[in-house]
């Protein structure tokens, strides 16, 4: 399969690629982990690709920090995907983030509903902020089968 991605993007193309606020269907393409650059906070990142409509094929990501305060956001999004009875513990290092990414690997390929809300950065440039709001009808998350398991 030939790569259809351009070799480069102009600054104007990147800035103008703001996706309108609203709900979209997306597929989880990949899950990665790491540490934030400044505070070295462990995180997992879901790479998503929008499907259908004018923005089909658009790639973005959703990041979840694994600190005690921020873990609630990941838990909320897993709940929206049908996961119940699972215990999540904060990660304190890169190994903990890698373990979480491995644990969430069954999300790859999952068709999810996402909502986008535009946020402007300090320079007034819009950024896409996607959040999971559910799964597509008929999509089941394998993690739900592990309900009661602890991570």
Short mmCIF file of C-alpha atoms in Angstrom, two decimals:
data_model
loop_
_atom_site.label_atom_id
_atom_site.label_comp_id
_atom_site.label_asym_id
_atom_site.label_seq_id
_atom_site.Cartn_x
_atom_site.Cartn_y
_atom_site.Cartn_z
CA UNK A 1 0.00 0.00 0.00
CA UNK A 2 1.48 3.32 -1.05
CA UNK A 3 1.93 6.04 1.52
CA UNK A 4 -0.45 8.86 0.59
CA UNK A 5 0.86 11.27 3.25
CA UNK A 6 2.57 14.37 1.87
CA UNK A 7 6.28 14.75 2.59
CA UNK A 8 5.68 18.04 4.38
CA UNK A 9 2.94 20.39 5.56
CA UNK A 10 2.99 24.16 5.46
CA UNK A 11 2.43 25.98 8.73
CA UNK A 12 -0.85 27.31 7.31
CA UNK A 13 -2.10 23.79 6.51
CA UNK A 14 -1.39 22.61 10.03
CA UNK A 15 -3.00 25.61 11.69
CA UNK A 16 -6.08 25.44 9.47
CA UNK A 17 -6.73 21.76 10.26
CA UNK A 18 -8.97 22.59 13.20
CA UNK A 19 -11.87 20.14 13.37
CA UNK A 20 -15.24 21.76 14.15
CA UNK A 21 -16.73 21.17 17.58
CA UNK A 22 -19.07 18.19 17.60
CA UNK A 23 -19.35 14.42 17.83
CA UNK A 24 -17.46 12.04 15.56
CA UNK A 25 -16.81 8.35 15.09
CA UNK A 26 -13.20 7.25 15.39
CA UNK A 27 -11.15 4.08 15.60
CA UNK A 28 -8.37 3.59 18.17
CA UNK A 29 -5.23 2.93 16.10
CA UNK A 30 -2.50 2.57 18.71
CA UNK A 31 -1.73 2.96 22.40
CA UNK A 32 1.60 4.33 23.54
CA UNK A 33 3.03 5.45 26.87
CA UNK A 34 5.70 7.75 28.21
CA UNK A 35 6.60 10.49 30.64
CA UNK A 36 5.66 14.15 30.22
CA UNK A 37 8.60 16.32 29.25
CA UNK A 38 8.42 18.80 32.14
CA UNK A 39 7.18 17.02 35.25
CA UNK A 40 7.92 13.44 34.07
CA UNK A 41 4.32 12.43 34.81
CA UNK A 42 3.48 8.96 33.40
CA UNK A 43 0.81 8.93 30.66
CA UNK A 44 -0.84 6.75 28.06
CA UNK A 45 -1.87 8.08 24.66
CA UNK A 46 -4.56 6.70 22.36
CA UNK A 47 -3.95 7.46 18.69
CA UNK A 48 -7.32 7.83 16.96
CA UNK A 49 -8.44 8.26 13.36
CA UNK A 50 -11.77 9.87 12.49
CA UNK A 51 -14.01 7.91 10.13
CA UNK A 52 -16.85 9.13 7.94
CA UNK A 53 -17.76 12.62 6.87
CA UNK A 54 -15.54 15.46 5.68
CA UNK A 55 -12.87 14.71 8.28
CA UNK A 56 -12.49 10.97 7.63
CA UNK A 57 -8.88 9.89 7.94
CA UNK A 58 -7.90 12.75 10.27
CA UNK A 59 -5.44 11.50 12.91
CA UNK A 60 -5.26 12.86 16.44
CA UNK A 61 -4.72 11.51 19.94
CA UNK A 62 -6.15 11.50 23.44
CA UNK A 63 -3.68 11.58 26.34
CA UNK A 64 -4.35 10.42 29.88
CA UNK A 65 -2.02 11.30 32.73
CA UNK A 66 -1.75 8.54 35.30
CA UNK A 67 -1.35 10.71 38.40
CA UNK A 68 -3.78 10.22 41.30
CA UNK A 69 -5.82 13.33 40.39
CA UNK A 70 -5.90 12.80 36.61
CA UNK A 71 -6.58 9.05 36.66
CA UNK A 72 -10.28 9.87 37.09
CA UNK A 73 -10.44 11.04 33.44
CA UNK A 74 -9.18 7.68 32.13
CA UNK A 75 -11.60 5.89 34.45
CA UNK A 76 -14.49 8.02 33.18
CA UNK A 77 -13.68 7.26 29.54
CA UNK A 78 -13.29 3.52 30.23
CA UNK A 79 -16.69 3.61 31.99
CA UNK A 80 -18.21 5.15 28.84
CA UNK A 81 -16.77 2.19 26.91
CA UNK A 82 -18.59 -0.30 29.15
CA UNK A 83 -15.86 -1.21 31.62
CA UNK A 84 -17.16 -1.87 35.13
CA UNK A 85 -15.60 -3.20 38.34
CA UNK A 86 -11.99 -2.54 37.34
CA UNK A 87 -9.52 -1.01 39.81
CA UNK A 88 -6.97 1.47 38.43
CA UNK A 89 -3.92 2.56 40.36
CA UNK A 90 -1.79 5.63 39.59
CA UNK A 91 1.51 5.02 37.81
CA UNK A 92 4.60 6.52 39.36
CA UNK A 93 7.15 5.82 36.63
CA UNK A 94 7.62 4.92 32.97
CA UNK A 95 7.29 1.19 33.69
CA UNK A 96 3.87 1.81 35.24
CA UNK A 97 2.79 3.74 32.13
CA UNK A 98 4.06 0.93 29.87
CA UNK A 99 2.13 -1.62 31.93
CA UNK A 100 -1.06 0.46 31.62
CA UNK A 101 -0.59 0.77 27.84
CA UNK A 102 -0.15 -3.00 27.57
CA UNK A 103 -3.24 -3.52 29.71
CA UNK A 104 -5.29 -1.21 27.47
CA UNK A 105 -4.03 -2.85 24.26
CA UNK A 106 -7.45 -4.45 23.65
CA UNK A 107 -8.76 -0.96 22.84
CA UNK A 108 -6.81 -0.97 19.55
CA UNK A 109 -9.35 -1.30 16.76
CA UNK A 110 -12.25 -0.23 18.98
CA UNK A 111 -14.73 2.07 17.23
CA UNK A 112 -15.54 4.91 19.62
CA UNK A 113 -17.66 8.03 19.66
CA UNK A 114 -15.63 11.13 20.42
CA UNK A 115 -16.51 14.74 21.06
CA UNK A 116 -14.25 17.56 19.97
CA UNK A 117 -14.07 20.95 21.64
CA UNK A 118 -11.80 23.64 20.23
CA UNK A 119 -9.42 25.33 22.65
CA UNK A 120 -7.23 28.29 21.78
CA UNK A 121 -3.65 28.34 22.97
CA UNK A 122 -1.84 31.50 24.12
CA UNK A 123 -1.16 32.50 20.50
CA UNK A 124 -4.84 32.23 19.57
CA UNK A 125 -4.36 29.05 17.52
CA UNK A 126 -7.15 26.50 17.87
CA UNK A 127 -6.33 23.03 19.13
CA UNK A 128 -8.54 19.98 18.90
CA UNK A 129 -9.49 18.41 22.27
CA UNK A 130 -11.12 15.02 21.81
CA UNK A 131 -12.78 13.01 24.59
CA UNK A 132 -14.37 9.58 24.37
CA UNK A 133 -18.13 9.74 24.91
CA UNK A 134 -18.98 6.08 24.21
CA UNK A 135 -18.59 3.20 21.81
CA UNK A 136 -20.35 2.59 18.54
CA UNK A 137 -23.39 0.32 18.68
CA UNK A 138 -22.28 -3.30 18.70
CA UNK A 139 -18.72 -2.51 19.75
CA UNK A 140 -17.63 -4.21 22.96
CA UNK A 141 -14.44 -3.53 24.84
CA UNK A 142 -12.49 -6.65 25.79
CA UNK A 143 -11.44 -4.97 29.02
CA UNK A 144 -15.06 -5.31 30.15
CA UNK A 145 -14.50 -9.08 30.26
CA UNK A 146 -11.71 -8.48 32.75
CA UNK A 147 -14.03 -6.61 35.12
CA UNK A 148 -12.92 -7.05 38.66
CA UNK A 149 -9.29 -7.28 37.62
CA UNK A 150 -6.89 -4.85 39.14
CA UNK A 151 -4.37 -2.62 37.47
#
